[in-house]
Coordinates of C-alpha atoms in Angstrom, one line a residue:
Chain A
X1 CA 8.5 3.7 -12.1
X2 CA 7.7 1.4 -15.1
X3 CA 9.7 -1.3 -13.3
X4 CA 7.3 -0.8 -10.5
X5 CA 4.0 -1.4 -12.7
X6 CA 5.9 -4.4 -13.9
X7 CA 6.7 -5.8 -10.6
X8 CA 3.4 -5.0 -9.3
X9 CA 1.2 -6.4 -12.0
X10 CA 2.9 -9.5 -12.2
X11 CA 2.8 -10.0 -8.5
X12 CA -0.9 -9.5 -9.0
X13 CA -1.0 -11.2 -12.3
X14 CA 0.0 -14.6 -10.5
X15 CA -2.5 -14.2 -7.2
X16 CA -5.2 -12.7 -10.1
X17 CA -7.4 -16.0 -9.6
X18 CA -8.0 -15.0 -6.2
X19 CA -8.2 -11.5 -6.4
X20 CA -10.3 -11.3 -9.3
X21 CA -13.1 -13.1 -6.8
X22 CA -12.5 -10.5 -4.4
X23 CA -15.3 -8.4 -3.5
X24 CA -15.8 -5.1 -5.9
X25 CA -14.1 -2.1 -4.0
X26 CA -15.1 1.3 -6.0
X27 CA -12.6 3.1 -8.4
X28 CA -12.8 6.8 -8.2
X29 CA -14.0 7.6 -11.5
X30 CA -16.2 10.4 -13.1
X31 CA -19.2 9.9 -14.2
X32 CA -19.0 10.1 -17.9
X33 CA -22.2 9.1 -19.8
X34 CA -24.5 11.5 -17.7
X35 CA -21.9 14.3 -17.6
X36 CA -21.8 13.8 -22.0
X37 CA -23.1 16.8 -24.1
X38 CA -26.2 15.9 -26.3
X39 CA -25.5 15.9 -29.8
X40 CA -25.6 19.4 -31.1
X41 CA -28.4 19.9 -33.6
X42 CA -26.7 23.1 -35.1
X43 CA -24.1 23.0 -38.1
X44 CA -21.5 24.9 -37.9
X45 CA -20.2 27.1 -40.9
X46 CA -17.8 24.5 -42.3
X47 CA -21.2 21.8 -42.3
X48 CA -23.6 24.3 -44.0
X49 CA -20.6 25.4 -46.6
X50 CA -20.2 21.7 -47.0
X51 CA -23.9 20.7 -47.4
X52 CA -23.8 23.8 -50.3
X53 CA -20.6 22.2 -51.9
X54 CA -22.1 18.6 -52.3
X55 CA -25.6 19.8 -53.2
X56 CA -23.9 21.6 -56.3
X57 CA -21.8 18.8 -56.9
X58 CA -23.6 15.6 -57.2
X59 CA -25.3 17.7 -60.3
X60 CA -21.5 17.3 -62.4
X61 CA -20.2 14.4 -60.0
X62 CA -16.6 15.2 -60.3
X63 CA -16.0 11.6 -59.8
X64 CA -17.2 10.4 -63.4
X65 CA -14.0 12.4 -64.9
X66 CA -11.6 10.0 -62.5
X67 CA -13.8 6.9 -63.9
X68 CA -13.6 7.8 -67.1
X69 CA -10.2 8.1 -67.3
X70 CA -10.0 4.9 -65.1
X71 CA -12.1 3.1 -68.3
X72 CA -9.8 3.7 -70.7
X73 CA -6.6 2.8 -68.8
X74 CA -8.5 -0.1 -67.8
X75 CA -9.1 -0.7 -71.5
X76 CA -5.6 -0.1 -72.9
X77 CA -3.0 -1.7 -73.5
X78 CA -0.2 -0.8 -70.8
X79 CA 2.9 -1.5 -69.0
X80 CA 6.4 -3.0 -69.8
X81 CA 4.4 -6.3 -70.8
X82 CA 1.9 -4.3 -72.8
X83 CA -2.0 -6.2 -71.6
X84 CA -4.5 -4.3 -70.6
X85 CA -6.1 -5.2 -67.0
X86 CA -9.2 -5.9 -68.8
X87 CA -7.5 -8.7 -70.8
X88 CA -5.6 -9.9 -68.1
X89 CA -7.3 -8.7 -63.9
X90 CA -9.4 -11.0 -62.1
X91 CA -10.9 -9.1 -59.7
X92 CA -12.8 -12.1 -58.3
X93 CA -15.8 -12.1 -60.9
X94 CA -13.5 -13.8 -63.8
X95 CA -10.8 -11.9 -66.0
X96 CA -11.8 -8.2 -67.2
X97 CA -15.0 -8.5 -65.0
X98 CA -15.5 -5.3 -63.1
X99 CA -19.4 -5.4 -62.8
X100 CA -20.0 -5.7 -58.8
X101 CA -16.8 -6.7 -58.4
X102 CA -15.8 -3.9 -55.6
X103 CA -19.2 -4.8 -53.8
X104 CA -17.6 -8.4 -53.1
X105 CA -14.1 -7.2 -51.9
X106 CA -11.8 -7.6 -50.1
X107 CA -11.5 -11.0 -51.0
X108 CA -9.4 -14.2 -50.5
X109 CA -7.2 -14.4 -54.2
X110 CA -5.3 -17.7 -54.3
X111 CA -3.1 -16.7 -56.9
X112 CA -1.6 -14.0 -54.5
X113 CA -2.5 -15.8 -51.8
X114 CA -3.8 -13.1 -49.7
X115 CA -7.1 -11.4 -48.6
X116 CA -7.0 -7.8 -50.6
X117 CA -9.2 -5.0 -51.4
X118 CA -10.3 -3.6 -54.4
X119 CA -7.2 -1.2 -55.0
X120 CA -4.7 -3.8 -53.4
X121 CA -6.0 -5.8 -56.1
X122 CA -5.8 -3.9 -59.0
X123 CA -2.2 -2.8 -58.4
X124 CA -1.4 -6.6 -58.2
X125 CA -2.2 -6.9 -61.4
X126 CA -0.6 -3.6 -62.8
X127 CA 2.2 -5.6 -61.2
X128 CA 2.0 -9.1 -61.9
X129 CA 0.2 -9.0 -65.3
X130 CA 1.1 -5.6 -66.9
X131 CA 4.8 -5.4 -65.4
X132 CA 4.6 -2.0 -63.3
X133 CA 7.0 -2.0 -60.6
X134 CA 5.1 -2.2 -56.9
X135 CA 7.8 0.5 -55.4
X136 CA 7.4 3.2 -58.4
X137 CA 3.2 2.8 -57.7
X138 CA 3.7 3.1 -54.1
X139 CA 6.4 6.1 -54.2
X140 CA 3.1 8.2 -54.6
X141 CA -0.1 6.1 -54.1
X142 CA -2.7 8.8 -53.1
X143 CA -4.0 12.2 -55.7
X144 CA -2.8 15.4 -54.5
X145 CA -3.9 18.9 -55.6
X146 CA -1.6 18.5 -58.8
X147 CA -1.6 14.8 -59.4
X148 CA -3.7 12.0 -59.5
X149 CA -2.1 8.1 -59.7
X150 CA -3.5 5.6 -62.4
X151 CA -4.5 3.5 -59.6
X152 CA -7.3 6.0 -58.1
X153 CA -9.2 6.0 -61.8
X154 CA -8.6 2.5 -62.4
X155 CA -10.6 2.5 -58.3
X156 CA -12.8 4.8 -59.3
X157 CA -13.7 3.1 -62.3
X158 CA -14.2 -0.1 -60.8
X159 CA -16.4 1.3 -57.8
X160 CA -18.8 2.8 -60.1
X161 CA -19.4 -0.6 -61.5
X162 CA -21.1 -1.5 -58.5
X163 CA -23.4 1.5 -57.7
X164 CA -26.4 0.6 -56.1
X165 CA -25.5 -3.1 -55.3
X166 CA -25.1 -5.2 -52.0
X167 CA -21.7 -5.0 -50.0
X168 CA -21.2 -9.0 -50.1
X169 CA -17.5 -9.3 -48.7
X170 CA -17.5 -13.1 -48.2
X171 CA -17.2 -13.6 -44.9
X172 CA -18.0 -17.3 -45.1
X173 CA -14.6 -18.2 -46.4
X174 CA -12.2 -19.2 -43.6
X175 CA -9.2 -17.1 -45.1
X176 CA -11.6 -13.9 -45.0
X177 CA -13.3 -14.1 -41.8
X178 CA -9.8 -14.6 -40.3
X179 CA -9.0 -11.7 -42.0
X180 CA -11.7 -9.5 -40.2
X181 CA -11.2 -10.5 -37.3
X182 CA -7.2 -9.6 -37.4
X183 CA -8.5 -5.9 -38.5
X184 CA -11.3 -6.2 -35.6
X185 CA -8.4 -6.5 -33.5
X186 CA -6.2 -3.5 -35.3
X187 CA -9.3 -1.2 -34.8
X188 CA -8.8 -2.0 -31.3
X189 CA -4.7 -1.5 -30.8
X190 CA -4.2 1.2 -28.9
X191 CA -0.6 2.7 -28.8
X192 CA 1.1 5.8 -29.8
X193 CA 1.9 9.0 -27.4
X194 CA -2.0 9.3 -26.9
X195 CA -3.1 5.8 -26.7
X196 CA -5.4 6.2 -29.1
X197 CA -7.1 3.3 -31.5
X198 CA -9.1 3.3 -34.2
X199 CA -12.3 2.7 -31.7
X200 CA -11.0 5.7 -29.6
X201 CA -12.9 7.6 -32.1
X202 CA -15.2 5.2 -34.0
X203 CA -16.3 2.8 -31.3
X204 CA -19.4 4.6 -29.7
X205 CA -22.5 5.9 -31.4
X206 CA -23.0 9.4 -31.7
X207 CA -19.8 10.8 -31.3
X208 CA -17.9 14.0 -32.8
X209 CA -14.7 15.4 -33.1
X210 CA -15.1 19.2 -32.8
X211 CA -18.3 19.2 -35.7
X212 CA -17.6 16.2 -38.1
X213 CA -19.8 13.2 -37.2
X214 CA -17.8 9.9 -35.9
X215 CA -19.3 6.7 -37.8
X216 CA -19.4 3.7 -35.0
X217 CA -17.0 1.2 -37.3
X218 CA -18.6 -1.7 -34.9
X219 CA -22.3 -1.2 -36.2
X220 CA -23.7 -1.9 -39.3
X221 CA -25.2 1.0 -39.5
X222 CA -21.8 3.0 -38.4
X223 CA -19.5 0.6 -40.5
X224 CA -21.9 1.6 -44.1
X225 CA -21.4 5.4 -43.1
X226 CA -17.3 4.6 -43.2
X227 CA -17.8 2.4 -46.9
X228 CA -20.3 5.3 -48.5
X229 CA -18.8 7.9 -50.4
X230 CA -15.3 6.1 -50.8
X231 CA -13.5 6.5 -53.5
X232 CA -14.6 10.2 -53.1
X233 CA -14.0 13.6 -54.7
X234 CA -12.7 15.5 -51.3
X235 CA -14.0 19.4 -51.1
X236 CA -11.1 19.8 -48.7
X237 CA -7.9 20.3 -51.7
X238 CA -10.3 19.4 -54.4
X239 CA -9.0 15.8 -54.9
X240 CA -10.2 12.2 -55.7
X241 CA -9.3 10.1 -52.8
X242 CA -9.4 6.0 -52.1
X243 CA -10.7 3.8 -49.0
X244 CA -6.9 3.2 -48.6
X245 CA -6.1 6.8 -48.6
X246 CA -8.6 7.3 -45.3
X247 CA -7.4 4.7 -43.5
X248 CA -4.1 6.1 -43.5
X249 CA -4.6 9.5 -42.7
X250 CA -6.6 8.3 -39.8
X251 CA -3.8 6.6 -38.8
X252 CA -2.1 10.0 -38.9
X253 CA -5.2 11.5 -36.6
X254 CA -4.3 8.8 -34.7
X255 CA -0.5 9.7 -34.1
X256 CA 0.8 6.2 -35.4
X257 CA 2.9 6.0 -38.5
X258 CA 2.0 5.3 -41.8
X259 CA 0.5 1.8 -43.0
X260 CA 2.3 0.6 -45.8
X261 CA 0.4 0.9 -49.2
X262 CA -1.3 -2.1 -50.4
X263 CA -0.2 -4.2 -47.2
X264 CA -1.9 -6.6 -45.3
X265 CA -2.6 -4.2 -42.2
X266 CA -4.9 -1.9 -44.5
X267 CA -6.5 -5.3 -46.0
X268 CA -7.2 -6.7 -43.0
X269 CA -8.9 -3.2 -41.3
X270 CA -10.7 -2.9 -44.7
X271 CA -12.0 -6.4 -44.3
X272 CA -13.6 -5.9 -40.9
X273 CA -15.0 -2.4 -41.6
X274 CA -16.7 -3.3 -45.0
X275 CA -17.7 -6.8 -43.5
X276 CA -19.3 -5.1 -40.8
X277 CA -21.2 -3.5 -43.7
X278 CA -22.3 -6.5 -45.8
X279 CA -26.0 -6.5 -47.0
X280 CA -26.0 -2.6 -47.1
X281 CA -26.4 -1.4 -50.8
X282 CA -23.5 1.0 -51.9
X283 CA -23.6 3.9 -53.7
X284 CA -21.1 4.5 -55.9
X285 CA -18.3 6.8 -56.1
X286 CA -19.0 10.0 -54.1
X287 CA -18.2 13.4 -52.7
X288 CA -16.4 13.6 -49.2
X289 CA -15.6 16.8 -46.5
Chain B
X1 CA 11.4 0.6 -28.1
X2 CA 12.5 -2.7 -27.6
X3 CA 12.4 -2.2 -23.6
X4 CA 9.0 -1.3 -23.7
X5 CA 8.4 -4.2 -26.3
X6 CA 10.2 -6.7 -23.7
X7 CA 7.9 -5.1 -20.8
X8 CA 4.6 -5.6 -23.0
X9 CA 5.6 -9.3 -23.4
X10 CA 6.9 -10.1 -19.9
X11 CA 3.3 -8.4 -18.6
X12 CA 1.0 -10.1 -21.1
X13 CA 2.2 -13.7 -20.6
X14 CA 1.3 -14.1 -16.9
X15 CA -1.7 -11.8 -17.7
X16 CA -3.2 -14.1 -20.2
X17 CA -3.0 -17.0 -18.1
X18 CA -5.0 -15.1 -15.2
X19 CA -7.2 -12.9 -17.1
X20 CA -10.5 -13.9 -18.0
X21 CA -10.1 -14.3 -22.1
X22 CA -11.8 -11.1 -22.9
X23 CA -10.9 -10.4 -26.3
X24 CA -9.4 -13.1 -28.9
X25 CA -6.0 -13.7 -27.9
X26 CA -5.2 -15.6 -31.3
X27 CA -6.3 -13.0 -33.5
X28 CA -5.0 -10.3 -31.4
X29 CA -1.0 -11.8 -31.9
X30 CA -1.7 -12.1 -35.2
X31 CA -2.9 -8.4 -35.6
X32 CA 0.4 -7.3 -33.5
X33 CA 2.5 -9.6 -35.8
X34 CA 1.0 -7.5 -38.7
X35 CA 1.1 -3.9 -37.5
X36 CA 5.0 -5.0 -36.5
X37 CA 5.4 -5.7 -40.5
X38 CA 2.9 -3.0 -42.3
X39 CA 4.4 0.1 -40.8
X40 CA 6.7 2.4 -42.4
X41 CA 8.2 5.8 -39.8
X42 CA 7.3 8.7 -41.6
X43 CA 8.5 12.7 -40.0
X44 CA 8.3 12.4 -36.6
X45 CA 6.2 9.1 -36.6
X46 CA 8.6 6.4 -35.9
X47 CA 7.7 3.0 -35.0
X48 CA 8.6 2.9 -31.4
X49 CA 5.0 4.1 -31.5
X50 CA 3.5 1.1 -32.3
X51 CA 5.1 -0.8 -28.8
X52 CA 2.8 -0.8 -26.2
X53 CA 3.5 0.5 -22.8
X54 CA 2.1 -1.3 -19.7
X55 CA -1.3 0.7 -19.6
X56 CA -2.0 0.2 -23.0
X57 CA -0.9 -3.4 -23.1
X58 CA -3.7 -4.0 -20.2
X59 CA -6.6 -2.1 -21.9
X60 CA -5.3 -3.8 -25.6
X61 CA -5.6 -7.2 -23.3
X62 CA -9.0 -6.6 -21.6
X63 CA -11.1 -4.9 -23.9
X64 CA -10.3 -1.6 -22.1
X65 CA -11.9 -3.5 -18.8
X66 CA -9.3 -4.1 -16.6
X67 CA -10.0 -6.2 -13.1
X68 CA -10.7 -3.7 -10.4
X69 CA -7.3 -5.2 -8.6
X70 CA -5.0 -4.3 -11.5
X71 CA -7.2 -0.5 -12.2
X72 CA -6.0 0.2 -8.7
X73 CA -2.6 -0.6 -8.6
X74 CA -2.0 0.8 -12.2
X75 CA -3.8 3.8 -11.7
X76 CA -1.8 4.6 -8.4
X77 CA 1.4 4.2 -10.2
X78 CA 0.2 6.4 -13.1
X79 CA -0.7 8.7 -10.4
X80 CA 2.7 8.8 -8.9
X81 CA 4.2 10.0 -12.2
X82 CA 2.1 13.1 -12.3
X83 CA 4.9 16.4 -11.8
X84 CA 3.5 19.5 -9.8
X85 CA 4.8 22.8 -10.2
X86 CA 7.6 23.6 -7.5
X87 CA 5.6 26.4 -5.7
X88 CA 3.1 24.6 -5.1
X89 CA 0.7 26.9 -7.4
X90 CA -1.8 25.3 -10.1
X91 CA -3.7 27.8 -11.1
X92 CA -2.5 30.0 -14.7
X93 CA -3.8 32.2 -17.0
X94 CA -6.9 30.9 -18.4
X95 CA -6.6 33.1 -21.6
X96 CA -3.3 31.1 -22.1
X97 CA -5.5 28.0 -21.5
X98 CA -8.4 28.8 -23.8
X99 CA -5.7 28.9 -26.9
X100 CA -4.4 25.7 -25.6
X101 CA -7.7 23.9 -25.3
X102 CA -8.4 25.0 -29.2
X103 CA -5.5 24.0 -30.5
X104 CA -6.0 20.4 -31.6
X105 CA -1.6 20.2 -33.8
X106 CA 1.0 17.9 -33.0
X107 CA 2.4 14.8 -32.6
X108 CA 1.4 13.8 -36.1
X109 CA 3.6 12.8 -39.4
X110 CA 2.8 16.1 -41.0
X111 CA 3.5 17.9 -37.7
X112 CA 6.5 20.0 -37.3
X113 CA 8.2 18.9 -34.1
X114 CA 10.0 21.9 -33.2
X115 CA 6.4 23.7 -32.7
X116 CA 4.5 23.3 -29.8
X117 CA 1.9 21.3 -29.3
X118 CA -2.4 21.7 -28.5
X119 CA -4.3 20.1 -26.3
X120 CA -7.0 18.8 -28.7
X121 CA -9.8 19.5 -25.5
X122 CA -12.3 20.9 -27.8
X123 CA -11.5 18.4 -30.0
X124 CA -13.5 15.9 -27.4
X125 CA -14.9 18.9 -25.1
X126 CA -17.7 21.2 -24.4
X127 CA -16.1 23.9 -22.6
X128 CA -16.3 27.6 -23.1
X129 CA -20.2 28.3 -24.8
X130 CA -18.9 30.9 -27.2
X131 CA -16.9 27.7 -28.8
X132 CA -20.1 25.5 -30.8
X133 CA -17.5 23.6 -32.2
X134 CA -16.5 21.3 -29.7
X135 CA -17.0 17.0 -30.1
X136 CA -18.8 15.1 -27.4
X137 CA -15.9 11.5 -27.0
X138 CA -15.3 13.4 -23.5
X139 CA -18.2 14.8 -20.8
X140 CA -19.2 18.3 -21.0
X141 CA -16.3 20.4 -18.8
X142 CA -19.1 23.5 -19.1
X143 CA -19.1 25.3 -15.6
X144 CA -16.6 22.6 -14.2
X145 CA -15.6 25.0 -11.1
X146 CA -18.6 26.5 -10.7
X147 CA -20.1 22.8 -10.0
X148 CA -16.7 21.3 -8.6
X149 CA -15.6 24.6 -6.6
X150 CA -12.1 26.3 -7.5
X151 CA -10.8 24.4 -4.0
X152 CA -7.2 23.4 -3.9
X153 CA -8.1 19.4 -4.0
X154 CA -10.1 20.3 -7.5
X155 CA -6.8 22.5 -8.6
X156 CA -5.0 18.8 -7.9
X157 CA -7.3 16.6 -9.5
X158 CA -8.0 19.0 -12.6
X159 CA -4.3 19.6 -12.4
X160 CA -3.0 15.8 -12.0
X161 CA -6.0 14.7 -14.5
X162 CA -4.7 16.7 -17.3
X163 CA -1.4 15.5 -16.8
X164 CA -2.0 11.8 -16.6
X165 CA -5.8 11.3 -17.4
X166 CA -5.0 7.4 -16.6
X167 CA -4.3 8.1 -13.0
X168 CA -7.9 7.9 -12.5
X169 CA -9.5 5.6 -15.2
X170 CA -7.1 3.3 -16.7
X171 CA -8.6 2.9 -20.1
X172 CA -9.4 6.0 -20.3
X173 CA -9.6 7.7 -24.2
X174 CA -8.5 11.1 -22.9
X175 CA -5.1 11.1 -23.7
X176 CA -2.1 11.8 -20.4
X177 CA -0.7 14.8 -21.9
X178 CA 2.0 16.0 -19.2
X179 CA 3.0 12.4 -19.0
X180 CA 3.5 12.1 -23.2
X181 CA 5.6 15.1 -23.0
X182 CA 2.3 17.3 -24.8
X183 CA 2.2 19.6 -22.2
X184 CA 4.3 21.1 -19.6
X185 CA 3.7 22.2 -16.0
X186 CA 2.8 25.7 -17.2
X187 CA 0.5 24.8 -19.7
X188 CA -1.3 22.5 -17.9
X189 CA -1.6 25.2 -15.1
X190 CA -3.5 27.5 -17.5
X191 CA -5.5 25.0 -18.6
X192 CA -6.8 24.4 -15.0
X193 CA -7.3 27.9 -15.1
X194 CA -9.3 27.5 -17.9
X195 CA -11.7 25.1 -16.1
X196 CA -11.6 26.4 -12.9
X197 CA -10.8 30.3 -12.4
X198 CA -14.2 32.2 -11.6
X199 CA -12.9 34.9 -14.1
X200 CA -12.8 32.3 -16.9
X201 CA -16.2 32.3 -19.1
X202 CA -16.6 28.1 -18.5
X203 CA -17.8 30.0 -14.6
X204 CA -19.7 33.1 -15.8

């Protein structure tokens, strides 16, 4: 059978100059957009329990616990080389600078020589200045219910020193545009047993799976709903949880395996989706489903 | 894995060359280059997964907009792979089918693979009313064989859509359940049952 395909499509492949100008014969296909259910105006019991959860929330915001802890480990002295990150980290502002430094990631960093995010960043420099070993952060990267990793305060602390300012990923340097449109084109892979992508799910306005909203990642105005809220305290376990977190547990939803922590691939996607955002003020820290 | 790697590659070359440039071809290597590097298998997740197989590789290549030409041929041939039942019947239990259509496991790393596996069609689906919570990538399937007729060529579309959505819309973002070994033949049968029995509440 696949043989077949193959044989068939490069046969057609090589007459496809012709063929292409051929007159359009119809594909059976079903109608889709007409046939598609408006979206539902009623929450279900998960939304309204939600909605309750966040309203009684943003009064504490859990989050400031995570960033407090993430000042002082920001502050101290740490690591086989003993230097604090805010002696040593240049998150792109100048050393120690975390005022709207997350705003302006992902960014090119010529000393690594690679485009990274916020938290790619910040475990560079656990690594390279403060002498953490990359395998030991990256054996358990993401908080669960019992545990939460250095690295989510130190993002946590870090994002809320750029509440209420401009996403300004700088798309004008060659290294970082390249680098968004590489993660255009990952949002757009489809593979896996259900051929799903990124865009399967986040590439039309409107959409839902079952009752939770799908942000269009190709919009501005979709892209912003995907940066908002991240790093966020999750209702769902009760934890705090990074940009880098959801874009590999989508990848789960999406059936693929997991994205290496801190790589490229995560950079790259990162790049594109809060790039698409640029010029959208962020909010800070927040509180996710 | 590599076989399907070899086919993507053998397929793409000659396609680039008489494809329209749809999407960037540059950017697009470099993004496979990367997803080859940045992946780790984790439970039942291995990498093989992230090889395209011919559909894919055409929809990756065209922006999911594949000349008319290569839609036909590739949809006959996903066509072709659909299985039927033996007897000849298509129709199940559509109470079987209803718990199938709900259940939205499998097939992920935190999956267990020795359980069976949903069918995720509420997940994208507006099927039976009593369900509210039902997502809207996929067309309303509401009344489906009260507005298609429970006729033996509906049975065989529902059936053979189900089983290999691709067969009729190449780029299709419904998944081809029978055909990723999701599904069987008997729950694929129930699940027509679901859409098209006059007994089953998506007709009442």
């Amino acid at each position: 059978m696949k043989q077949n395909i193959i044989g068939a499509l490069c046969a057609l492949a090589v007459m496809g100059g012709a063929s292409a100008q051929s007159p359009k014969k119809p594909v059976a296909k079903p109608s889709t957009k007409a046939a598609a259910a408006p979206a539902a105006e009623e929450k279900d019991a998960a939304t309204l329990e939600f909605e309750k959860f966040r309203a009684e929330m943003e009064e504490s915001n859990p989050a400031e616990l995570f960033e407090m802890k993430g000042q002082e480990q920001w502050k101290a002295k740490r690591g086989p080389k003993n230097v604090s990150l805010a002696e040593s980290c240049d998150l792109g502002q100048g050393v120690g600078k975390v005022e709207g430094a997350y705003v302006k990631m992902p960014r090119y960093f010529a000393d690594a020589d690679a485009v990274m995010d916020a938290e790619r960043r910040i475990v560079w420099c656990m690594v390279e200045k403060q002498g953490f070993k990359f395998d030991d952060i990256a054996k358990q990267p993401f908080a669960n219910e019992t545990f939460t990793p250095d690295i989510t305060n130190l993002v946590t602390y870090v994002a809320t020193h750029s509440r209420n300012m401009k996403i300004a990923v700088p798309l004008d340097d060659p290294k970082v545009r390249d680098a968004y449109e590489v993660g255009k084109e990952i949002a757009a892979y489809r593979a896996g047993p259900y051929d799903f992508s990124c865009n399967t799910c986040h590439g039309t306005d409107g959409k839902r799976i079952r009752m939770q909203n799908l942000p269009n990642l190709s919009t501005p105005a979709g892209a912003i709903k995907g940066v908002q809220g991240w790093p966020g305290y999750r209702m769902t376990g009760g934890v705090m949880l990074t940009h880098q977190w959801r874009m590999g547990d989508c990848f789960r939803q999406q059936r693929f395996p997991q994205p290496k922590y801190a790589s490229d691939a995560v950079a790259y996607l990162l790049t594109y989706m809060i790039g698409t955002a640029n010029g959208q003020v962020y909010k800070g820290p927040g509180i996710k489903r | 894995m590599t076989k399907k790697m070899i086919l993507a590659v053998a397929m793409a070359a000659p396609l680039m060359i008489a494809l329209p440039a749809a999407a960037d071809g540059d950017h697009r290597a470099k993004a496979i280059a990367v997803i080859k590097k940045d992946f780790q298998p984790r439970g039942q997740a291995g990498l093989d997964r992230l090889a395209e197989d011919g559909v894919q590789a055409i929809c990756n290549r065209t922006g999911n907009k594949p000349p008319d030409y290569i839609e036909k041929a590739m949809t006959a041939d996903q066509l072709a792979t659909v299985k039927y039942p033996a007897d000849g019947k298509l129709l199940g239990d559509w109470k079987e089918g209803e718990k199938i259509a709900q259940s939205g496991r499998g097939f992920t790393w935190t999956d267990n693979p020795g359980l069976p596996v949903g069918g995720n069609c509420y997940n994208c689906h507006k099927i039976a009313p009593k369900e509210t919570s039902f997502g809207t990538i996929g067309p309303s399937l509401y009344q489906f064989g009260k507005l298609r007729g429970n006729t033996a060529e509906t049975q065989k579309y529902a059936y053979s859509k189900i089983w290999n959505a691709k067969a009729f819309n190449l780029c299709s973002e419904m998944p081809r359940f029978g055909h990723a070994g999701a599904l069987n033949e008997k729950q694929v049968k129930d699940l027509v049952a679901l859409l098209l029995d006059p007994e089953s509440p998506v007709n009442k």
